[in-house]
Amino acid sequence: MDKGTKIYEGKAKIMYATDQADLVIQYFKDDATAFNAAKKGTITRKGVMNNKISSKIFEFLAFHGIPTHFEKYLSEREMLVKKVAIVPVEVVVRNRAAGSLCRLMGVKEGTTFASPILEFCYKRDDLGDPLINESHILAFQLATAAEIATIKEYTLKINDLLSKFFKNLALELIDFKLEFGRYKGAIILADEISPDTCRLWEIGTGKKLDKDRFRHNLGDIEEAYQEVLNRVSK
Ligand SMILES: Nc1ncnc2c1ncn2[C@@H]1O[C@H](COP(=O)(O)OP(=O)(O)O)[C@@H](O)[C@H]1O
Ligand SMILES: [Mg+2]
């Protein structure tokens, strides 16, 4: 698969064209950002680890009936994916309180809920990815009602699948962010699923094995990503 021109460079990945119009290469960088890019840094070999972790997770989800953009693992930092038109809405699922939810609801980190929380954020870096609801999505035509229904259905199924998947690896899925895209008229899961986009706490010790180690300077960042990769590869 030939790597063509660079289509887009984001904070964590670069998208390249290929010789097939409906496929692109997702290249994973070591760059890390947090707090709406106010904090910047690099995590050594993060790109390699996130590409492998994401590839495994997309394969697992596809096996369980979730349509995804994943085509194939190409090399250490490259994944071949279907080229989608990204729905400009970040979909967040929360199983326990962490991050912005603690400020939003005035609760302590780790607080449990009666049921999982589904949040939508407008994917707009210049606005700080603000929290929105379904009526904003419809009013601004970010997605149709049918697309929102599909996204919600897939997201809740993904939460069930991934919560069990990680529990088997002695990791608790605290929260995560998804991005969906349109491909040939259908909604499919896109972007990545990795310790950059999930909060994962080790069951028993509560050790954070995700980007919070970078956000809050907790140390052992590379080791945490490697630990997740080791478990996911089992
Ligand atoms: N299959 C895909 N087709 C097209 N664009 C995608 C696909 N998967 C993810 N993207 C988009 O490509 C970009 C990936 O790079 P990233 O570094 O995450 O960017 P950002 O800084 O915008 O989050 C994101 O904007 C993401 O929405
Ligand atoms: Mg991104």
PDB file of C-alpha atoms and ligand atoms in Angstrom:
ATOM      1  CA  MET A   1       0.000   0.000   0.000  1.00  0.00           C
ATOM      2  CA  ASP A   2       1.701   3.234  -1.163  1.00  0.00           C
ATOM      3  CA  LYS A   3       1.628   6.215   1.164  1.00  0.00           C
ATOM      4  CA  GLY A   4       0.434   9.220  -0.822  1.00  0.00           C
ATOM      5  CA  THR A   5       0.136  12.851   0.138  1.00  0.00           C
ATOM      6  CA  LYS A   6      -0.515  14.039   3.663  1.00  0.00           C
ATOM      7  CA  ILE A   7      -4.215  14.866   3.990  1.00  0.00           C
ATOM      8  CA  TYR A   8      -4.312  16.082   7.578  1.00  0.00           C
ATOM      9  CA  GLU A   9      -1.978  16.359  10.535  1.00  0.00           C
ATOM     10  CA  GLY A  10      -3.670  16.390  13.917  1.00  0.00           C
ATOM     11  CA  LYS A  11      -2.395  16.364  17.474  1.00  0.00           C
ATOM     12  CA  ALA A  12      -1.697  12.631  17.681  1.00  0.00           C
ATOM     13  CA  LYS A  13      -1.937  11.260  14.158  1.00  0.00           C
ATOM     14  CA  ILE A  14      -1.336  12.032  10.494  1.00  0.00           C
ATOM     15  CA  MET A  15      -3.674  10.880   7.720  1.00  0.00           C
ATOM     16  CA  TYR A  16      -2.167   9.993   4.332  1.00  0.00           C
ATOM     17  CA  ALA A  17      -3.907   9.268   1.041  1.00  0.00           C
ATOM     18  CA  THR A  18      -3.356   5.911  -0.644  1.00  0.00           C
ATOM     19  CA  ASP A  19      -3.728   4.707  -4.228  1.00  0.00           C
ATOM     20  CA  GLN A  20      -7.306   3.734  -3.333  1.00  0.00           C
ATOM     21  CA  ALA A  21      -9.702   6.672  -3.015  1.00  0.00           C
ATOM     22  CA  ASP A  22     -11.725   5.124  -0.174  1.00  0.00           C
ATOM     23  CA  LEU A  23      -8.745   4.111   1.996  1.00  0.00           C
ATOM     24  CA  VAL A  24      -6.308   6.205   4.023  1.00  0.00           C
ATOM     25  CA  ILE A  25      -3.314   5.487   6.226  1.00  0.00           C
ATOM     26  CA  GLN A  26      -3.539   6.568   9.847  1.00  0.00           C
ATOM     27  CA  TYR A  27      -0.011   7.242  11.142  1.00  0.00           C
ATOM     28  CA  PHE A  28       0.407   7.368  14.940  1.00  0.00           C
ATOM     29  CA  LYS A  29       2.807   9.980  16.366  1.00  0.00           C
ATOM     30  CA  ASP A  30       4.420  10.146  19.810  1.00  0.00           C
ATOM     31  CA  ASP A  31       3.051  13.670  20.369  1.00  0.00           C
ATOM     32  CA  ALA A  32       0.780  14.053  23.367  1.00  0.00           C
ATOM     33  CA  THR A  33      -1.476  16.953  24.280  1.00  0.00           C
ATOM     34  CA  ALA A  34      -3.814  17.558  27.196  1.00  0.00           C
ATOM     35  CA  PHE A  35      -6.180  20.221  28.499  1.00  0.00           C
ATOM     36  CA  ASN A  36      -7.173  21.395  25.022  1.00  0.00           C
ATOM     37  CA  ALA A  37      -3.512  21.377  23.901  1.00  0.00           C
ATOM     38  CA  ALA A  38      -2.407  23.734  26.716  1.00  0.00           C
ATOM     39  CA  LYS A  39      -0.002  20.936  27.785  1.00  0.00           C
ATOM     40  CA  LYS A  40       2.198  19.437  25.090  1.00  0.00           C
ATOM     41  CA  GLY A  41       4.840  16.732  25.164  1.00  0.00           C
ATOM     42  CA  THR A  42       5.942  13.441  23.720  1.00  0.00           C
ATOM     43  CA  ILE A  43       5.563   9.937  25.061  1.00  0.00           C
ATOM     44  CA  THR A  44       8.321   7.691  23.693  1.00  0.00           C
ATOM     45  CA  ARG A  45       6.911   5.012  21.365  1.00  0.00           C
ATOM     46  CA  LYS A  46       3.314   6.001  22.186  1.00  0.00           C
ATOM     47  CA  GLY A  47       2.457   5.903  18.487  1.00  0.00           C
ATOM     48  CA  VAL A  48       3.695   2.341  18.158  1.00  0.00           C
ATOM     49  CA  MET A  49       1.818   1.195  21.261  1.00  0.00           C
ATOM     50  CA  ASN A  50      -1.439   3.013  20.409  1.00  0.00           C
ATOM     51  CA  ASN A  51      -1.429   1.660  16.853  1.00  0.00           C
ATOM     52  CA  LYS A  52      -1.110  -1.897  18.183  1.00  0.00           C
ATOM     53  CA  ILE A  53      -3.671  -1.408  20.974  1.00  0.00           C
ATOM     54  CA  SER A  54      -6.179   0.265  18.630  1.00  0.00           C
ATOM     55  CA  SER A  55      -5.731  -2.429  15.988  1.00  0.00           C
ATOM     56  CA  LYS A  56      -6.454  -5.189  18.532  1.00  0.00           C
ATOM     57  CA  ILE A  57      -9.509  -3.366  19.858  1.00  0.00           C
ATOM     58  CA  PHE A  58     -10.949  -2.640  16.399  1.00  0.00           C
ATOM     59  CA  GLU A  59     -10.512  -6.324  15.483  1.00  0.00           C
ATOM     60  CA  PHE A  60     -12.279  -7.338  18.705  1.00  0.00           C
ATOM     61  CA  LEU A  61     -15.172  -4.917  18.085  1.00  0.00           C
ATOM     62  CA  ALA A  62     -15.528  -5.932  14.418  1.00  0.00           C
ATOM     63  CA  PHE A  63     -15.667  -9.590  15.506  1.00  0.00           C
ATOM     64  CA  HIS A  64     -18.561  -8.613  17.778  1.00  0.00           C
ATOM     65  CA  GLY A  65     -20.497  -6.884  14.995  1.00  0.00           C
ATOM     66  CA  ILE A  66     -19.465  -3.231  15.317  1.00  0.00           C
ATOM     67  CA  PRO A  67     -18.688  -1.675  11.911  1.00  0.00           C
ATOM     68  CA  THR A  68     -15.300   0.071  12.087  1.00  0.00           C
ATOM     69  CA  HIS A  69     -12.919   1.874   9.740  1.00  0.00           C
ATOM     70  CA  PHE A  70     -10.146  -0.637  10.499  1.00  0.00           C
ATOM     71  CA  GLU A  71      -8.846  -2.501   7.448  1.00  0.00           C
ATOM     72  CA  LYS A  72      -5.413  -3.716   8.438  1.00  0.00           C
ATOM     73  CA  TYR A  73      -2.317  -3.182  10.581  1.00  0.00           C
ATOM     74  CA  LEU A  74       0.391  -2.039   8.127  1.00  0.00           C
ATOM     75  CA  SER A  75       3.484  -1.308  10.190  1.00  0.00           C
ATOM     76  CA  GLU A  76       4.494  -0.212  13.690  1.00  0.00           C
ATOM     77  CA  ARG A  77       2.960   3.239  13.316  1.00  0.00           C
ATOM     78  CA  GLU A  78       0.576   2.760  10.392  1.00  0.00           C
ATOM     79  CA  MET A  79      -2.962   1.433  10.148  1.00  0.00           C
ATOM     80  CA  LEU A  80      -4.960   1.206   6.914  1.00  0.00           C
ATOM     81  CA  VAL A  81      -8.489   2.522   7.420  1.00  0.00           C
ATOM     82  CA  LYS A  82     -11.567   3.372   5.405  1.00  0.00           C
ATOM     83  CA  LYS A  83     -11.711   7.087   4.615  1.00  0.00           C
ATOM     84  CA  VAL A  84     -14.741   8.545   6.362  1.00  0.00           C
ATOM     85  CA  ALA A  85     -16.320  11.958   6.730  1.00  0.00           C
ATOM     86  CA  ILE A  86     -15.947  12.408  10.475  1.00  0.00           C
ATOM     87  CA  VAL A  87     -19.133  13.346  12.355  1.00  0.00           C
ATOM     88  CA  PRO A  88     -17.876  16.423  14.257  1.00  0.00           C
ATOM     89  CA  VAL A  89     -19.145  15.078  17.583  1.00  0.00           C
ATOM     90  CA  GLU A  90     -16.999  13.322  20.168  1.00  0.00           C
ATOM     91  CA  VAL A  91     -18.974  10.649  21.976  1.00  0.00           C
ATOM     92  CA  VAL A  92     -17.937  10.045  25.573  1.00  0.00           C
ATOM     93  CA  VAL A  93     -19.058   7.212  27.840  1.00  0.00           C
ATOM     94  CA  ARG A  94     -18.460   7.417  31.561  1.00  0.00           C
ATOM     95  CA  ASN A  95     -18.742   4.458  33.917  1.00  0.00           C
ATOM     96  CA  ARG A  96     -17.155   6.236  36.904  1.00  0.00           C
ATOM     97  CA  ALA A  97     -16.368   9.882  37.569  1.00  0.00           C
ATOM     98  CA  ALA A  98     -13.069  11.316  36.342  1.00  0.00           C
ATOM     99  CA  GLY A  99     -11.808  14.413  34.551  1.00  0.00           C
ATOM    100  CA  SER A 100     -14.313  17.080  33.523  1.00  0.00           C
ATOM    101  CA  LEU A 101     -17.308  15.152  34.922  1.00  0.00           C
ATOM    102  CA  CYS A 102     -15.998  15.751  38.459  1.00  0.00           C
ATOM    103  CA  ARG A 103     -16.131  19.519  37.850  1.00  0.00           C
ATOM    104  CA  LEU A 104     -19.426  19.354  35.936  1.00  0.00           C
ATOM    105  CA  MET A 105     -21.290  17.464  38.667  1.00  0.00           C
ATOM    106  CA  GLY A 106     -19.231  18.367  41.753  1.00  0.00           C
ATOM    107  CA  VAL A 107     -18.255  14.788  42.598  1.00  0.00           C
ATOM    108  CA  LYS A 108     -15.014  13.083  43.615  1.00  0.00           C
ATOM    109  CA  GLU A 109     -12.946  11.055  41.162  1.00  0.00           C
ATOM    110  CA  GLY A 110     -14.048   7.427  41.196  1.00  0.00           C
ATOM    111  CA  THR A 111     -17.677   8.146  42.132  1.00  0.00           C
ATOM    112  CA  THR A 112     -19.962   5.461  40.693  1.00  0.00           C
ATOM    113  CA  PHE A 113     -23.297   6.121  38.947  1.00  0.00           C
ATOM    114  CA  ALA A 114     -26.679   4.375  38.727  1.00  0.00           C
ATOM    115  CA  SER A 115     -26.082   3.921  34.973  1.00  0.00           C
ATOM    116  CA  PRO A 116     -23.410   4.818  32.402  1.00  0.00           C
ATOM    117  CA  ILE A 117     -23.335   8.456  31.259  1.00  0.00           C
ATOM    118  CA  LEU A 118     -23.318   9.276  27.537  1.00  0.00           C
ATOM    119  CA  GLU A 119     -21.979  12.712  26.584  1.00  0.00           C
ATOM    120  CA  PHE A 120     -21.573  14.517  23.281  1.00  0.00           C
ATOM    121  CA  CYS A 121     -18.964  17.202  22.631  1.00  0.00           C
ATOM    122  CA  TYR A 122     -18.718  19.421  19.559  1.00  0.00           C
ATOM    123  CA  LYS A 123     -15.382  18.491  17.922  1.00  0.00           C
ATOM    124  CA  ARG A 124     -14.007  22.026  17.715  1.00  0.00           C
ATOM    125  CA  ASP A 125     -10.519  22.580  19.138  1.00  0.00           C
ATOM    126  CA  ASP A 126     -10.916  26.376  18.865  1.00  0.00           C
ATOM    127  CA  LEU A 127     -13.931  26.192  21.240  1.00  0.00           C
ATOM    128  CA  GLY A 128     -12.380  23.617  23.574  1.00  0.00           C
ATOM    129  CA  ASP A 129     -14.672  20.759  22.412  1.00  0.00           C
ATOM    130  CA  PRO A 130     -17.727  21.993  24.385  1.00  0.00           C
ATOM    131  CA  LEU A 131     -20.341  19.681  25.883  1.00  0.00           C
ATOM    132  CA  ILE A 132     -23.513  19.678  23.746  1.00  0.00           C
ATOM    133  CA  ASN A 133     -26.750  17.696  23.645  1.00  0.00           C
ATOM    134  CA  GLU A 134     -28.790  16.015  20.912  1.00  0.00           C
ATOM    135  CA  SER A 135     -30.767  19.139  20.107  1.00  0.00           C
ATOM    136  CA  HIS A 136     -27.542  21.028  19.334  1.00  0.00           C
ATOM    137  CA  ILE A 137     -26.535  18.164  17.034  1.00  0.00           C
ATOM    138  CA  LEU A 138     -29.861  18.356  15.182  1.00  0.00           C
ATOM    139  CA  ALA A 139     -30.104  22.168  15.145  1.00  0.00           C
ATOM    140  CA  PHE A 140     -26.607  22.542  13.695  1.00  0.00           C
ATOM    141  CA  GLN A 141     -27.057  19.498  11.448  1.00  0.00           C
ATOM    142  CA  LEU A 142     -23.953  17.777  12.806  1.00  0.00           C
ATOM    143  CA  ALA A 143     -25.806  14.457  12.401  1.00  0.00           C
ATOM    144  CA  THR A 144     -29.341  13.303  11.602  1.00  0.00           C
ATOM    145  CA  ALA A 145     -31.721  11.810  14.150  1.00  0.00           C
ATOM    146  CA  ALA A 146     -31.197   8.387  12.559  1.00  0.00           C
ATOM    147  CA  GLU A 147     -27.410   8.796  12.759  1.00  0.00           C
ATOM    148  CA  ILE A 148     -27.622   9.815  16.428  1.00  0.00           C
ATOM    149  CA  ALA A 149     -29.718   6.715  17.140  1.00  0.00           C
ATOM    150  CA  THR A 150     -27.133   4.487  15.417  1.00  0.00           C
ATOM    151  CA  ILE A 151     -24.247   6.191  17.212  1.00  0.00           C
ATOM    152  CA  LYS A 152     -25.945   5.721  20.589  1.00  0.00           C
ATOM    153  CA  GLU A 153     -26.736   2.071  19.868  1.00  0.00           C
ATOM    154  CA  TYR A 154     -23.143   1.295  18.809  1.00  0.00           C
ATOM    155  CA  THR A 155     -21.678   3.294  21.679  1.00  0.00           C
ATOM    156  CA  LEU A 156     -23.611   1.472  24.394  1.00  0.00           C
ATOM    157  CA  LYS A 157     -22.762  -1.877  22.801  1.00  0.00           C
ATOM    158  CA  ILE A 158     -19.086  -0.860  22.617  1.00  0.00           C
ATOM    159  CA  ASN A 159     -19.196   0.092  26.301  1.00  0.00           C
ATOM    160  CA  ASP A 160     -20.521  -3.353  27.223  1.00  0.00           C
ATOM    161  CA  LEU A 161     -17.996  -5.132  24.994  1.00  0.00           C
ATOM    162  CA  LEU A 162     -14.972  -3.094  26.077  1.00  0.00           C
ATOM    163  CA  SER A 163     -15.871  -3.077  29.780  1.00  0.00           C
ATOM    164  CA  LYS A 164     -15.862  -6.893  29.705  1.00  0.00           C
ATOM    165  CA  PHE A 165     -12.781  -7.053  27.458  1.00  0.00           C
ATOM    166  CA  PHE A 166     -10.741  -4.907  29.853  1.00  0.00           C
ATOM    167  CA  LYS A 167     -12.170  -6.558  32.978  1.00  0.00           C
ATOM    168  CA  ASN A 168     -10.740  -9.838  31.688  1.00  0.00           C
ATOM    169  CA  LEU A 169      -7.355  -8.076  31.642  1.00  0.00           C
ATOM    170  CA  ALA A 170      -7.856  -6.827  35.229  1.00  0.00           C
ATOM    171  CA  LEU A 171      -8.473  -3.284  33.986  1.00  0.00           C
ATOM    172  CA  GLU A 172     -11.524  -1.166  34.733  1.00  0.00           C
ATOM    173  CA  LEU A 173     -12.827   0.985  31.880  1.00  0.00           C
ATOM    174  CA  ILE A 174     -13.590   4.248  33.665  1.00  0.00           C
ATOM    175  CA  ASP A 175     -14.478   6.313  30.574  1.00  0.00           C
ATOM    176  CA  PHE A 176     -13.624   6.666  26.889  1.00  0.00           C
ATOM    177  CA  LYS A 177     -14.129   8.825  23.800  1.00  0.00           C
ATOM    178  CA  LEU A 178     -15.275   7.640  20.368  1.00  0.00           C
ATOM    179  CA  GLU A 179     -15.455   9.273  16.950  1.00  0.00           C
ATOM    180  CA  PHE A 180     -17.749   8.047  14.198  1.00  0.00           C
ATOM    181  CA  GLY A 181     -17.724   8.744  10.479  1.00  0.00           C
ATOM    182  CA  ARG A 182     -19.845   8.328   7.380  1.00  0.00           C
ATOM    183  CA  TYR A 183     -18.728   5.725   4.861  1.00  0.00           C
ATOM    184  CA  LYS A 184     -20.851   4.848   1.827  1.00  0.00           C
ATOM    185  CA  GLY A 185     -23.967   6.100   3.595  1.00  0.00           C
ATOM    186  CA  ALA A 186     -23.423   4.225   6.852  1.00  0.00           C
ATOM    187  CA  ILE A 187     -22.095   5.212  10.268  1.00  0.00           C
ATOM    188  CA  ILE A 188     -18.899   3.403  11.262  1.00  0.00           C
ATOM    189  CA  LEU A 189     -16.504   3.700  14.194  1.00  0.00           C
ATOM    190  CA  ALA A 190     -13.334   5.668  13.319  1.00  0.00           C
ATOM    191  CA  ASP A 191     -10.264   7.291  14.896  1.00  0.00           C
ATOM    192  CA  GLU A 192      -8.512   5.293  17.666  1.00  0.00           C
ATOM    193  CA  ILE A 193      -9.187   3.513  20.952  1.00  0.00           C
ATOM    194  CA  SER A 194      -6.115   3.601  23.179  1.00  0.00           C
ATOM    195  CA  PRO A 195      -4.855   4.840  26.550  1.00  0.00           C
ATOM    196  CA  ASP A 196      -5.009   8.323  24.958  1.00  0.00           C
ATOM    197  CA  THR A 197      -8.779   8.021  24.605  1.00  0.00           C
ATOM    198  CA  CYS A 198      -9.735   5.696  27.497  1.00  0.00           C
ATOM    199  CA  ARG A 199      -9.234   5.910  31.234  1.00  0.00           C
ATOM    200  CA  LEU A 200      -8.127   2.494  32.514  1.00  0.00           C
ATOM    201  CA  TRP A 201      -7.513   1.694  36.169  1.00  0.00           C
ATOM    202  CA  GLU A 202      -5.847  -1.502  37.272  1.00  0.00           C
ATOM    203  CA  ILE A 203      -8.336  -3.602  39.245  1.00  0.00           C
ATOM    204  CA  GLY A 204      -7.120  -4.119  42.792  1.00  0.00           C
ATOM    205  CA  THR A 205      -4.485  -1.379  42.919  1.00  0.00           C
ATOM    206  CA  GLY A 206      -6.426   1.431  41.189  1.00  0.00           C
ATOM    207  CA  LYS A 207      -3.235   2.345  39.297  1.00  0.00           C
ATOM    208  CA  LYS A 208      -3.959   4.629  36.357  1.00  0.00           C
ATOM    209  CA  LEU A 209      -2.773   3.118  33.074  1.00  0.00           C
ATOM    210  CA  ASP A 210      -3.717   5.916  30.660  1.00  0.00           C
ATOM    211  CA  LYS A 211      -3.046   9.483  29.568  1.00  0.00           C
ATOM    212  CA  ASP A 212      -3.853  10.826  33.057  1.00  0.00           C
ATOM    213  CA  ARG A 213      -0.245   9.864  33.912  1.00  0.00           C
ATOM    214  CA  PHE A 214       0.847  12.472  31.326  1.00  0.00           C
ATOM    215  CA  ARG A 215      -1.868  15.012  32.206  1.00  0.00           C
ATOM    216  CA  HIS A 216      -0.984  15.013  35.897  1.00  0.00           C
ATOM    217  CA  ASN A 217       2.757  14.170  35.730  1.00  0.00           C
ATOM    218  CA  LEU A 218       2.336  10.843  37.535  1.00  0.00           C
ATOM    219  CA  GLY A 219       5.467   9.290  35.980  1.00  0.00           C
ATOM    220  CA  ASP A 220       5.906   5.846  34.389  1.00  0.00           C
ATOM    221  CA  ILE A 221       3.887   6.996  31.358  1.00  0.00           C
ATOM    222  CA  GLU A 222       5.545   4.755  28.753  1.00  0.00           C
ATOM    223  CA  GLU A 223       5.401   1.828  31.190  1.00  0.00           C
ATOM    224  CA  ALA A 224       1.649   2.322  31.637  1.00  0.00           C
ATOM    225  CA  TYR A 225       0.964   2.266  27.872  1.00  0.00           C
ATOM    226  CA  GLN A 226       3.255  -0.766  27.518  1.00  0.00           C
ATOM    227  CA  GLU A 227       1.378  -2.542  30.319  1.00  0.00           C
ATOM    228  CA  VAL A 228      -1.937  -1.990  28.517  1.00  0.00           C
ATOM    229  CA  LEU A 229      -0.384  -3.257  25.267  1.00  0.00           C
ATOM    230  CA  ASN A 230       0.995  -6.357  27.017  1.00  0.00           C
ATOM    231  CA  ARG A 231      -2.425  -7.201  28.436  1.00  0.00           C
ATOM    232  CA  VAL A 232      -4.332  -6.449  25.212  1.00  0.00           C
ATOM    233  CA  SER A 233      -1.879  -8.678  23.277  1.00  0.00           C
ATOM    234  CA  LYS A 234      -2.568 -11.686  25.515  1.00  0.00           C
TER     235      LYS A 234
HETATM  236  N1  LIG B   1     -11.111   6.848   8.956  1.00  0.00           N
HETATM  237  C1  LIG B   1     -10.931   8.155   8.984  1.00  0.00           C
HETATM  238  N2  LIG B   1     -11.101   8.902   7.867  1.00  0.00           N
HETATM  239  C2  LIG B   1     -10.921  10.243   7.901  1.00  0.00           C
HETATM  240  N3  LIG B   1     -10.567  10.947   9.001  1.00  0.00           N
HETATM  241  C3  LIG B   1     -10.390  10.258  10.140  1.00  0.00           C
HETATM  242  C4  LIG B   1     -10.571   8.832  10.192  1.00  0.00           C
HETATM  243  N4  LIG B   1     -10.332   8.421  11.462  1.00  0.00           N
HETATM  244  C5  LIG B   1     -10.019   9.535  12.169  1.00  0.00           C
HETATM  245  N5  LIG B   1     -10.045  10.641  11.382  1.00  0.00           N
HETATM  246  C6  LIG B   1      -9.735  12.027  11.771  1.00  0.00           C
HETATM  247  O1  LIG B   1      -8.336  12.202  11.545  1.00  0.00           O
HETATM  248  C7  LIG B   1      -7.749  12.946  12.591  1.00  0.00           C
HETATM  249  C8  LIG B   1      -6.755  12.074  13.326  1.00  0.00           C
HETATM  250  O2  LIG B   1      -5.725  12.797  13.866  1.00  0.00           O
HETATM  251  P1  LIG B   1      -5.705  13.378  15.346  1.00  0.00           P
HETATM  252  O3  LIG B   1      -4.281  13.620  15.669  1.00  0.00           O
HETATM  253  O4  LIG B   1      -6.521  12.535  16.264  1.00  0.00           O
HETATM  254  O5  LIG B   1      -6.452  14.765  15.092  1.00  0.00           O
HETATM  255  P2  LIG B   1      -7.086  15.844  16.084  1.00  0.00           P
HETATM  256  O6  LIG B   1      -5.968  16.641  16.606  1.00  0.00           O
HETATM  257  O7  LIG B   1      -7.997  16.602  15.136  1.00  0.00           O
HETATM  258  O8  LIG B   1      -7.849  15.057  17.117  1.00  0.00           O
HETATM  259  C9  LIG B   1      -8.873  13.364  13.508  1.00  0.00           C
HETATM  260  O9  LIG B   1      -9.308  14.675  13.167  1.00  0.00           O
HETATM  261  C10 LIG B   1      -9.967  12.339  13.222  1.00  0.00           C
HETATM  262  O10 LIG B   1     -11.262  12.868  13.438  1.00  0.00           O
HETATM  263 MG    MG B   2      -7.791  13.149  17.806  1.00  0.00          MG
END
